[in-house]
PDB file of C-alpha atoms and ligand atoms in Angstrom:
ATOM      1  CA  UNK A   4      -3.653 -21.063  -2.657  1.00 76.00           C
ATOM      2  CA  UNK A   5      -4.922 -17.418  -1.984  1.00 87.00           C
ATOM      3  CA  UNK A   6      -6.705 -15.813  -4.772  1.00 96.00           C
ATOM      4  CA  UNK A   7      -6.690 -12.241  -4.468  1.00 98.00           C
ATOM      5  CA  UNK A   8      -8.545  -9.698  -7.060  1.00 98.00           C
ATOM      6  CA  UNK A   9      -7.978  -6.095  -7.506  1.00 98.00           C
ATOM      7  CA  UNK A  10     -11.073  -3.675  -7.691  1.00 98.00           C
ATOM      8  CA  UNK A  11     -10.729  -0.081  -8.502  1.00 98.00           C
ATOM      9  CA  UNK A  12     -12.628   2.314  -6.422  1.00 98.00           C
ATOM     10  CA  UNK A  13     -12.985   6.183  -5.705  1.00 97.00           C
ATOM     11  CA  UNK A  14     -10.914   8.406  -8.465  1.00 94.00           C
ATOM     12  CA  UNK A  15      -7.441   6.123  -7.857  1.00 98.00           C
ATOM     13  CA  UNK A  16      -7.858   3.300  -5.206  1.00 98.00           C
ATOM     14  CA  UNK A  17      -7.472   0.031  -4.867  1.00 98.00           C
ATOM     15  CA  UNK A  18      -9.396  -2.521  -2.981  1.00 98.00           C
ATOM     16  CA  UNK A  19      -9.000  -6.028  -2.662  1.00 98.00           C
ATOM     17  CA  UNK A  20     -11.007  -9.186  -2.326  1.00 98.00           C
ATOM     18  CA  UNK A  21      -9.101 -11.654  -0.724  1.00 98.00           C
ATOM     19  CA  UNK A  22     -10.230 -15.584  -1.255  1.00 97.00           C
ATOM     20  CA  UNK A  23      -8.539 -17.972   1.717  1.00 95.00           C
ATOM     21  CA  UNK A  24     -10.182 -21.277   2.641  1.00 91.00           C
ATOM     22  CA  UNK A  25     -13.144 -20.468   4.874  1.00 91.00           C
ATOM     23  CA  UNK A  26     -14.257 -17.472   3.264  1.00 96.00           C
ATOM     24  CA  UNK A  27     -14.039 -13.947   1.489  1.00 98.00           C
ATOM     25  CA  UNK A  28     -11.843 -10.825   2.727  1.00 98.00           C
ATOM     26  CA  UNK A  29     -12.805  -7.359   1.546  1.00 98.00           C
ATOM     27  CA  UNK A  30      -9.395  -5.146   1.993  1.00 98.00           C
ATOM     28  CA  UNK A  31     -10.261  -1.323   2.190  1.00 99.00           C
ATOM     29  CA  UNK A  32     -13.741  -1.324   0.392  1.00 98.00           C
ATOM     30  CA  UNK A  33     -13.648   2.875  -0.287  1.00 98.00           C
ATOM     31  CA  UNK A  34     -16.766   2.179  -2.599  1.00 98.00           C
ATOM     32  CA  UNK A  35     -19.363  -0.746  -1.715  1.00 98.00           C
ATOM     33  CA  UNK A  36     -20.379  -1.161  -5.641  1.00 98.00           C
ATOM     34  CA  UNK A  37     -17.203  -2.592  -7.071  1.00 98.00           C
ATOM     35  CA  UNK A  38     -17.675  -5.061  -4.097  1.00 98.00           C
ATOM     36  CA  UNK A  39     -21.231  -5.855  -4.231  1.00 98.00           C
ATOM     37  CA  UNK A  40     -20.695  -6.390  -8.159  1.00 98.00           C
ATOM     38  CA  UNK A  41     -18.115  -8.889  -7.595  1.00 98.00           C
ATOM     39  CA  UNK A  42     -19.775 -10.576  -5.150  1.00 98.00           C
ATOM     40  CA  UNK A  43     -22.692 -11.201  -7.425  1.00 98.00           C
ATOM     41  CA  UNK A  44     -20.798 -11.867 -10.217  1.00 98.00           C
ATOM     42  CA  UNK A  45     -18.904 -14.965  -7.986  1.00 97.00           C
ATOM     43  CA  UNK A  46     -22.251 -15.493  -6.494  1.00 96.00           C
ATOM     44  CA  UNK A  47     -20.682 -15.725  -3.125  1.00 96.00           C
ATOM     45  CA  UNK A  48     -20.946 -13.695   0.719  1.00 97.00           C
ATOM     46  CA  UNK A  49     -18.579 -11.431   2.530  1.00 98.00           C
ATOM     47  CA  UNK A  50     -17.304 -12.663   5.755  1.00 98.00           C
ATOM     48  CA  UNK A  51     -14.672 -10.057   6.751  1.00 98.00           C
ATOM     49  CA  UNK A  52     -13.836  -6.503   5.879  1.00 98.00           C
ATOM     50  CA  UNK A  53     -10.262  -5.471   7.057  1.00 98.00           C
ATOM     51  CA  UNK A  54      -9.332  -1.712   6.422  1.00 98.00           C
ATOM     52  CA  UNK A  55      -5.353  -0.444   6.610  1.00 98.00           C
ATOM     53  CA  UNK A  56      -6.097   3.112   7.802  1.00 98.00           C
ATOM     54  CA  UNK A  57      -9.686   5.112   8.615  1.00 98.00           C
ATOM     55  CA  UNK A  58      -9.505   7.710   5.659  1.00 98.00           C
ATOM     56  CA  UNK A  59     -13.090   7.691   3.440  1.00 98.00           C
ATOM     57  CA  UNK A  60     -11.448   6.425   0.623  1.00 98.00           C
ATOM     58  CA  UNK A  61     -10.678   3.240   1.755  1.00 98.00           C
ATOM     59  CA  UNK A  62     -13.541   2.449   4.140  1.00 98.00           C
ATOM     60  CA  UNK A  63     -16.738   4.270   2.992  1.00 98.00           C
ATOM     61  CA  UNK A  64     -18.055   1.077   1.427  1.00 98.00           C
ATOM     62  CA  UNK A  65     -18.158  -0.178   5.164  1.00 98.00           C
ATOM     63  CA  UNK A  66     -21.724   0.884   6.107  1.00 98.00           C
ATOM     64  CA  UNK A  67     -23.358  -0.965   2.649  1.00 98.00           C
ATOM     65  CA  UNK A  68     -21.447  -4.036   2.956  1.00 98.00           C
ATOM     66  CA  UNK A  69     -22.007  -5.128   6.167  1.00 98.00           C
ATOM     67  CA  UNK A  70     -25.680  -3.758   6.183  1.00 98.00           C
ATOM     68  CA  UNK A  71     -26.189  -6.010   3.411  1.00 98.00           C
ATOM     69  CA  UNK A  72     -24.159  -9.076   3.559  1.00 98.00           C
ATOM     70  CA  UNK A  73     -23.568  -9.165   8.066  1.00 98.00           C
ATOM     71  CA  UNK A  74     -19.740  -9.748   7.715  1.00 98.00           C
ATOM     72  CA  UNK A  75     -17.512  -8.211  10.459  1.00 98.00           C
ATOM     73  CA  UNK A  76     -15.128  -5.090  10.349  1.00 98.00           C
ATOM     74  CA  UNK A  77     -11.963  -4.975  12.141  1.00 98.00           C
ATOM     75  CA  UNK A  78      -9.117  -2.777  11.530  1.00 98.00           C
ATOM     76  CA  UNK A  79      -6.790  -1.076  13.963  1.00 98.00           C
ATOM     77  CA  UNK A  80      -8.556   2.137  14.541  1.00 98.00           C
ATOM     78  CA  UNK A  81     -11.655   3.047  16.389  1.00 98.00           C
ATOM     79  CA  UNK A  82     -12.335   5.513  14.339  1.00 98.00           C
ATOM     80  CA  UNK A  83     -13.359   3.091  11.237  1.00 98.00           C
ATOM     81  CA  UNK A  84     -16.543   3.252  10.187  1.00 98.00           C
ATOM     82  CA  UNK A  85     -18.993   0.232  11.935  1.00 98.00           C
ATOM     83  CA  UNK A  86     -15.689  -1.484  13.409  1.00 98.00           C
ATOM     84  CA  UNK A  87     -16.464  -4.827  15.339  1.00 98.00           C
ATOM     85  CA  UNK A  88     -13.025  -4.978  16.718  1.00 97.00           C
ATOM     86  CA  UNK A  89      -9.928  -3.137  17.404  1.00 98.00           C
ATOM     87  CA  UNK A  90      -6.276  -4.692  16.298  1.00 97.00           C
ATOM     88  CA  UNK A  91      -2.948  -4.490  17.308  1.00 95.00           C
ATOM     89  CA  UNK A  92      -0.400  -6.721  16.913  1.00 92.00           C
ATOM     90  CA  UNK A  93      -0.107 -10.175  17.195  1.00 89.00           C
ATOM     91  CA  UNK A  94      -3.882  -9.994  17.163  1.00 93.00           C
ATOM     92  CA  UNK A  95      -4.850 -14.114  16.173  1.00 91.00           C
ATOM     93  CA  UNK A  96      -7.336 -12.913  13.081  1.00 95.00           C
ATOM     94  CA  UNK A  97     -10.915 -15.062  12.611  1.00 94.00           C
ATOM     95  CA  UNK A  98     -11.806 -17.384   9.975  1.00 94.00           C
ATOM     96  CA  UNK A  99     -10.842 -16.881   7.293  1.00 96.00           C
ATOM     97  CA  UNK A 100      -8.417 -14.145   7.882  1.00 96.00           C
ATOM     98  CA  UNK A 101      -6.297 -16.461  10.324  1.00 96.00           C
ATOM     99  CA  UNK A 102      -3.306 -16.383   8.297  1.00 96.00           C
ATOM    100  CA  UNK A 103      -2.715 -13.167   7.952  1.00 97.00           C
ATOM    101  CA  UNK A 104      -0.219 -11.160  10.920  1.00 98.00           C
ATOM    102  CA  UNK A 105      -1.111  -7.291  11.178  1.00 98.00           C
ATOM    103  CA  UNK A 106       1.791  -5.195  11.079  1.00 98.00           C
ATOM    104  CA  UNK A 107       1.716  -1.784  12.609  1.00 98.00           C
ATOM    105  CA  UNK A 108       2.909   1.071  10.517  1.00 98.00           C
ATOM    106  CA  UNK A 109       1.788   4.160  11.740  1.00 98.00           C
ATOM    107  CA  UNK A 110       2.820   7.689  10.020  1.00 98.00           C
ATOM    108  CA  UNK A 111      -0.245   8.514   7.170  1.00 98.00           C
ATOM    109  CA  UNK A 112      -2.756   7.836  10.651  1.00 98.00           C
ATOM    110  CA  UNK A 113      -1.612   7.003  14.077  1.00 98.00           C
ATOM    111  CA  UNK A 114      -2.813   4.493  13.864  1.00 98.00           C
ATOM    112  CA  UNK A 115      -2.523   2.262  10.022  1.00 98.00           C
ATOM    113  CA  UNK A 116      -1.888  -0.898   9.656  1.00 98.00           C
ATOM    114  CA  UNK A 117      -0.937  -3.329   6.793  1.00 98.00           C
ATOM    115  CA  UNK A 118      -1.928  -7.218   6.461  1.00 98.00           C
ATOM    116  CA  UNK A 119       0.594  -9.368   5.626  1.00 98.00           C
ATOM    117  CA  UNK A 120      -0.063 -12.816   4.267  1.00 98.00           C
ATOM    118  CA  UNK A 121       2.992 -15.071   4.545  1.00 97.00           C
ATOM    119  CA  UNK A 122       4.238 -17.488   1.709  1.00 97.00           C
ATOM    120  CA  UNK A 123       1.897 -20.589   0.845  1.00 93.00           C
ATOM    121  CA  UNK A 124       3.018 -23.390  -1.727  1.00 91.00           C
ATOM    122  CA  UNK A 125       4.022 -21.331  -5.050  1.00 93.00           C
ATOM    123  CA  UNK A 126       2.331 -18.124  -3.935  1.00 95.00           C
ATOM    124  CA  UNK A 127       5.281 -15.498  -2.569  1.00 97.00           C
ATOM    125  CA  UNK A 128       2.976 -13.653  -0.068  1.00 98.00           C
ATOM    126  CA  UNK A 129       1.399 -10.407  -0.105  1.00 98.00           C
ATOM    127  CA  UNK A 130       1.233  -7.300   2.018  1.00 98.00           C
ATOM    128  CA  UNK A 131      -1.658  -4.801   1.888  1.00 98.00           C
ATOM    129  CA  UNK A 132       0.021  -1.762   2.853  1.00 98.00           C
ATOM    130  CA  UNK A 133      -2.672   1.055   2.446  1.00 98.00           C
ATOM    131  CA  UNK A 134      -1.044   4.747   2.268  1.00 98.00           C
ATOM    132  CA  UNK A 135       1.797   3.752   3.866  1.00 98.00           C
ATOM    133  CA  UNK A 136       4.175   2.136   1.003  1.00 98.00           C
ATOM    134  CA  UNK A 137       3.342   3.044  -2.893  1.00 98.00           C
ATOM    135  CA  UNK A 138       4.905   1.761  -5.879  1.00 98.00           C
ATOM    136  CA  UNK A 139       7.415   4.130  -6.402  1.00 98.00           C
ATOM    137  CA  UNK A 140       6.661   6.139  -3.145  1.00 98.00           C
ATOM    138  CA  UNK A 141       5.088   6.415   0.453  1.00 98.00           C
ATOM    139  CA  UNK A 142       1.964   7.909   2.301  1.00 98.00           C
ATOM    140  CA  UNK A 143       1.505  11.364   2.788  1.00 98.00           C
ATOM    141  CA  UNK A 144       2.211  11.682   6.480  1.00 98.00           C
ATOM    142  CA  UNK A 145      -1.181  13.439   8.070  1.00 98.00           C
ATOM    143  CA  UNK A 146      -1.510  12.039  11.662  1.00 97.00           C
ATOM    144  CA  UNK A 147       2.241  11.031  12.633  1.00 95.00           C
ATOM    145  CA  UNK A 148       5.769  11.991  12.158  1.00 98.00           C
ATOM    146  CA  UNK A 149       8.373  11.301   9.285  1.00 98.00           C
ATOM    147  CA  UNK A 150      10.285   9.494  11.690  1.00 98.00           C
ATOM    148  CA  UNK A 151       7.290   6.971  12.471  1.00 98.00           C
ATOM    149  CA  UNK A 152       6.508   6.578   8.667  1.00 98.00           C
ATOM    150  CA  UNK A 153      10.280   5.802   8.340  1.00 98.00           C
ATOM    151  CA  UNK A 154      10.067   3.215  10.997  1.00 98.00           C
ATOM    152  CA  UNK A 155       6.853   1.576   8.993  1.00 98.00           C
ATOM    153  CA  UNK A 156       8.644   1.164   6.183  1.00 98.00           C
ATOM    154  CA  UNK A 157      12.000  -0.124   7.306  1.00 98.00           C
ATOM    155  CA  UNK A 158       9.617  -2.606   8.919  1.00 98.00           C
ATOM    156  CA  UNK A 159       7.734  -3.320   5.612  1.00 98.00           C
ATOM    157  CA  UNK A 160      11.447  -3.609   3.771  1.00 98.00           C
ATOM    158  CA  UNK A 161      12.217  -6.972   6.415  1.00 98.00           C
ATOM    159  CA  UNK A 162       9.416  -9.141   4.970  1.00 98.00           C
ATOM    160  CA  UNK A 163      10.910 -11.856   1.999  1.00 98.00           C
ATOM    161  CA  UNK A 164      12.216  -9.817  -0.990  1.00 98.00           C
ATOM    162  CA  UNK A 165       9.732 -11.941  -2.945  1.00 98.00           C
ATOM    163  CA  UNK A 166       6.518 -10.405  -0.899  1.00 98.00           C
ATOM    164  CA  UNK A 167       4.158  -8.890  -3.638  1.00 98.00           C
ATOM    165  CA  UNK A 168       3.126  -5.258  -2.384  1.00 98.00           C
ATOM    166  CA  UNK A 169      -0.998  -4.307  -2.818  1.00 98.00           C
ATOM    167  CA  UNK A 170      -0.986  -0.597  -2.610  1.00 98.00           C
ATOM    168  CA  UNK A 171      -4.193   1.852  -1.728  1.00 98.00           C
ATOM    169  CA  UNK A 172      -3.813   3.662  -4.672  1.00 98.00           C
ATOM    170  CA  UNK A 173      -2.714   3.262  -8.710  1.00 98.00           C
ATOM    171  CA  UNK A 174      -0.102   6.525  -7.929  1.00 98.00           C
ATOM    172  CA  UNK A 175       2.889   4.487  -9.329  1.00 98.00           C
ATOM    173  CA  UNK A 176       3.429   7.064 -12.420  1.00 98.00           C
ATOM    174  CA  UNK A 177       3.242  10.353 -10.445  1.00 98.00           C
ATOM    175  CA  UNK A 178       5.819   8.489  -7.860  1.00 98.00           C
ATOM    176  CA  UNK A 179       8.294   7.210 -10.714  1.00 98.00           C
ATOM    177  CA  UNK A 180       8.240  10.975 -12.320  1.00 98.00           C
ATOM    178  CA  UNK A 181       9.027  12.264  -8.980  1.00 98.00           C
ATOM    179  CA  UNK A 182      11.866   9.611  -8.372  1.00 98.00           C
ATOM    180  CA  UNK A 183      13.475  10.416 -11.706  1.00 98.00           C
ATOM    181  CA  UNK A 184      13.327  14.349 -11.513  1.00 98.00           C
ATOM    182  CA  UNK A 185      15.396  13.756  -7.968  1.00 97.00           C
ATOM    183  CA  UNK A 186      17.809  10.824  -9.797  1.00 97.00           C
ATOM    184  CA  UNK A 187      17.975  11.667 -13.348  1.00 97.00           C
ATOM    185  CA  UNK A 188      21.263   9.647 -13.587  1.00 96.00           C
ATOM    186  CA  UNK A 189      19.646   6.451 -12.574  1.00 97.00           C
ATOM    187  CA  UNK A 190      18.754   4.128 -15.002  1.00 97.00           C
ATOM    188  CA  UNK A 191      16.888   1.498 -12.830  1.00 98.00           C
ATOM    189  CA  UNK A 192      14.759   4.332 -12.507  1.00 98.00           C
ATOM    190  CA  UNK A 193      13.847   5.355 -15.950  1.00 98.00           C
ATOM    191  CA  UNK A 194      13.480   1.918 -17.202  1.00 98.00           C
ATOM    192  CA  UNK A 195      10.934   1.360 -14.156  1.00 98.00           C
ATOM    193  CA  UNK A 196       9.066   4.811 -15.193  1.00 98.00           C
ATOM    194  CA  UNK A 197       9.022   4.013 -18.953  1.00 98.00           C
ATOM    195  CA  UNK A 198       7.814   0.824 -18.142  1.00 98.00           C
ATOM    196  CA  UNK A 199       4.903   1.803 -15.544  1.00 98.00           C
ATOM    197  CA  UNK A 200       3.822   4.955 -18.321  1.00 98.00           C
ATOM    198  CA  UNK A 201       3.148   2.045 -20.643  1.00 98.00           C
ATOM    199  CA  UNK A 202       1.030   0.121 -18.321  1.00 98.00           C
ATOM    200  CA  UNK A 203      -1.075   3.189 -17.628  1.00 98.00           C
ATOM    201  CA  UNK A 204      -0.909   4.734 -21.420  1.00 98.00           C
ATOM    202  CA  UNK A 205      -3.095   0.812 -21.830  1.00 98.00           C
ATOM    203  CA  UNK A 206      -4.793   1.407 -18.723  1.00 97.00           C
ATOM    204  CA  UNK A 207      -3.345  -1.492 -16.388  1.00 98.00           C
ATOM    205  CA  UNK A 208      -2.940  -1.601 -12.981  1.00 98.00           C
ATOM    206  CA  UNK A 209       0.981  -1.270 -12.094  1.00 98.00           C
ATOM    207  CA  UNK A 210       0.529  -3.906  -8.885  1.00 98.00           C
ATOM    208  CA  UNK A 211       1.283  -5.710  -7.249  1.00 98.00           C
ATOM    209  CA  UNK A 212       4.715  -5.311  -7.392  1.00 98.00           C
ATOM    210  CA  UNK A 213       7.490  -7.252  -6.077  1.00 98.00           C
ATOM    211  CA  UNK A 214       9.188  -5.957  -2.527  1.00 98.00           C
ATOM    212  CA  UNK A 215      12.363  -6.997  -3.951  1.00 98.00           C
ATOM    213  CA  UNK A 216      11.736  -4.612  -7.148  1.00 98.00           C
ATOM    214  CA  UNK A 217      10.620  -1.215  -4.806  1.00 98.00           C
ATOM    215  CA  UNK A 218      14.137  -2.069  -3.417  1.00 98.00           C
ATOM    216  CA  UNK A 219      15.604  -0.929  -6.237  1.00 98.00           C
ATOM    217  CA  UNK A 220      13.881   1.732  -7.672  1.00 98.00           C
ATOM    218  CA  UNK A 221      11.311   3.264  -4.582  1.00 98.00           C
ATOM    219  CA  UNK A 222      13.430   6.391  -3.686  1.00 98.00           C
ATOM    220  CA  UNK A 223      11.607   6.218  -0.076  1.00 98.00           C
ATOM    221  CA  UNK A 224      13.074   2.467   0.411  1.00 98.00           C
ATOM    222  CA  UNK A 225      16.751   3.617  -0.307  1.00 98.00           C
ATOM    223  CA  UNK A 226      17.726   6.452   1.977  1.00 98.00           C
ATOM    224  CA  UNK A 227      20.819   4.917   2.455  1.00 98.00           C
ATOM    225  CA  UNK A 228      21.567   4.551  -1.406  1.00 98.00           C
ATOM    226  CA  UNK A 229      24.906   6.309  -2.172  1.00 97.00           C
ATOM    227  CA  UNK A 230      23.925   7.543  -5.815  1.00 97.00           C
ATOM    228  CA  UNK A 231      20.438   9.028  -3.970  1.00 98.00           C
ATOM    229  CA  UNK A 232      22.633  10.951  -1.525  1.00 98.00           C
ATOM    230  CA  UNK A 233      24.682  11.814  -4.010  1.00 97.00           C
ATOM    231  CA  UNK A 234      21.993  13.589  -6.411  1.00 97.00           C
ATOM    232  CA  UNK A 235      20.485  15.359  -2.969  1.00 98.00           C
ATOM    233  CA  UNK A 236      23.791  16.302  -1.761  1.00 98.00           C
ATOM    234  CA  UNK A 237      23.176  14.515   1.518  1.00 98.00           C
ATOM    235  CA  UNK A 238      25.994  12.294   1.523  1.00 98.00           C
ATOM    236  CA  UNK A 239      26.602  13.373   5.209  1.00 97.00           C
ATOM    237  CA  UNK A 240      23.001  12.992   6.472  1.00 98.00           C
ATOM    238  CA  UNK A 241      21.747  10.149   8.600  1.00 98.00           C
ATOM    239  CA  UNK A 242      19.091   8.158   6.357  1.00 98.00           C
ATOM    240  CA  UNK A 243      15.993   9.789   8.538  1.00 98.00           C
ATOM    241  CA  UNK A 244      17.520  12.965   7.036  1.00 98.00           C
ATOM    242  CA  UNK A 245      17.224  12.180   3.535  1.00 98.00           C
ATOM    243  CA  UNK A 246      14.053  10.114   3.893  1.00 98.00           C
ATOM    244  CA  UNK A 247      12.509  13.483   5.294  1.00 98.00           C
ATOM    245  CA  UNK A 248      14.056  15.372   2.918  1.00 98.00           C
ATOM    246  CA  UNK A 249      12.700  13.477  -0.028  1.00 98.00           C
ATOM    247  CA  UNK A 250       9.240  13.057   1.636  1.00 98.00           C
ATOM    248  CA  UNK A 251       9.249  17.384   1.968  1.00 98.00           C
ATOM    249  CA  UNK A 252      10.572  17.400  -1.565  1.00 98.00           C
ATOM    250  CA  UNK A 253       7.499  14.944  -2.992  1.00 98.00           C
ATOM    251  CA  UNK A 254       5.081  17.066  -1.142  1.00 97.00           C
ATOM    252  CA  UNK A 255       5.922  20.281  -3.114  1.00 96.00           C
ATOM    253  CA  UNK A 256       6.232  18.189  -6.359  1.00 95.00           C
TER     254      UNK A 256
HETATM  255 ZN1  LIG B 310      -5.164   7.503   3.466  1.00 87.58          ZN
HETATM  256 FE1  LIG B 311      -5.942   6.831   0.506  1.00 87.58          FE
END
């Protein structure tokens, strides 16, 4: 069984340590402390970093960790800091990351990608999705265009409804009080944001959450929902429309 654990780093990120048979996964280390502390505090070694995307906050810790501990860096652009090798694809991953598939799901970069570990025994799966999905919400898009971040996540929203989602960043709060200024009618909604203000009013983390529960309530995952439509007037648009409609609208929230 995989045993992952969630370190905060930075102001508002998330990265995770990843435990598979054969050895330790760092997922977007944006700080090396959090990382070398749990390391010591398992009293193990680092064998692999994988980043989702080449933005500071989720791969400055690079540099320390692999100065200190020799594991490799791969990720699926150049541009990460002391990368050992280049993804795409259908990429076959090394010990111990050899069960995970890399999905490509550009739009925040040209160039992110999220790591999807299929179901094993009772464990449901996981996807570490960087910027590109939140809880509640998507990436900003910096390097792409709507339309490619749209693609990303209609290709994120195929994986088993039971997939548990690791996000980049604890921005599930900010998201929900977006979704329910835009859908004030929509209950699923403000149970999800009274629920997630809790969580944060006792400090917890508001992931992973459940594919199959973003369905419902992430506003960017239902483009084609009639009630969304409705409360954006869009009932006539094609679901790129409102997806880039509500991704303009979040960026002025
Ligand atoms: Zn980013
Ligand atoms: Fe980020």
């Amino acid at each position: 069984m995989p045993h992952i654990a969630m370190l905060s780093t930075n102001q508002d990120n998330y990265a995770y340590i990843l435990r598979l048979d054969g050895g330790i996964i760092a997922i977007d280390p944006g700080e090396a402390e959090p990382v070398f502390a749990y390391l010591e505090e398992e009293k193990c070694g680092l064998d692999l970093i994988l980043n989702t995307h080449m933005h500071h906050d989720h791969c400055q810790g690079n540099i320390a960790l692999k100065q200190a501990t020799g594991c490799k860096v791969m990720g699926s652009d150049e541009r990460i800091p002391r990368i050992d090798e280049v993804l795409t694809p259908g990429d076959k991953l090394p010990t111990p990351a050899q069960t995970l598939q890399i999905l490509s799901t550009p739009g925040h970069t040209l160039k992110d990608c999220c790591y999807y570990l299929p179901p094993q025994g009772e464990h449901p799966g996981a996807l570490f999705c960087g910027d590109t999905l939140f809880s509640g919400g998507c990436g900003r898009v910096f390097e792409g265009s709507v339309e490619q971040l749209f693609q990303s996540l209609q290709s994120i929203a195929a994986l088993p409804p039971a997939t548990l989602l690791y996000c980049g960043h604890e921005y599930t709060l900010d998201n929900y009080r977006f979704a329910e200024h835009i859908q004030p009618e929509s209950l699923a909604v403000r149970r999800k944001r009274q629920q997630v203000e809790k969580l944060r009013r006792s400090k917890e983390p508001t992931l992973p959450v459940s594919l199959k529960e973003e369905m419902v309530t992430n506003p960017f995952l239902r483009p084609h929902d009639s009630a969304l439509r409705h409360a954006l007037r869009m009932e006539e648009s094609t679901d790129l429309e409102v997806f880039t409609a509500l991704r303009q609208r979040k960026n002025r929230f």
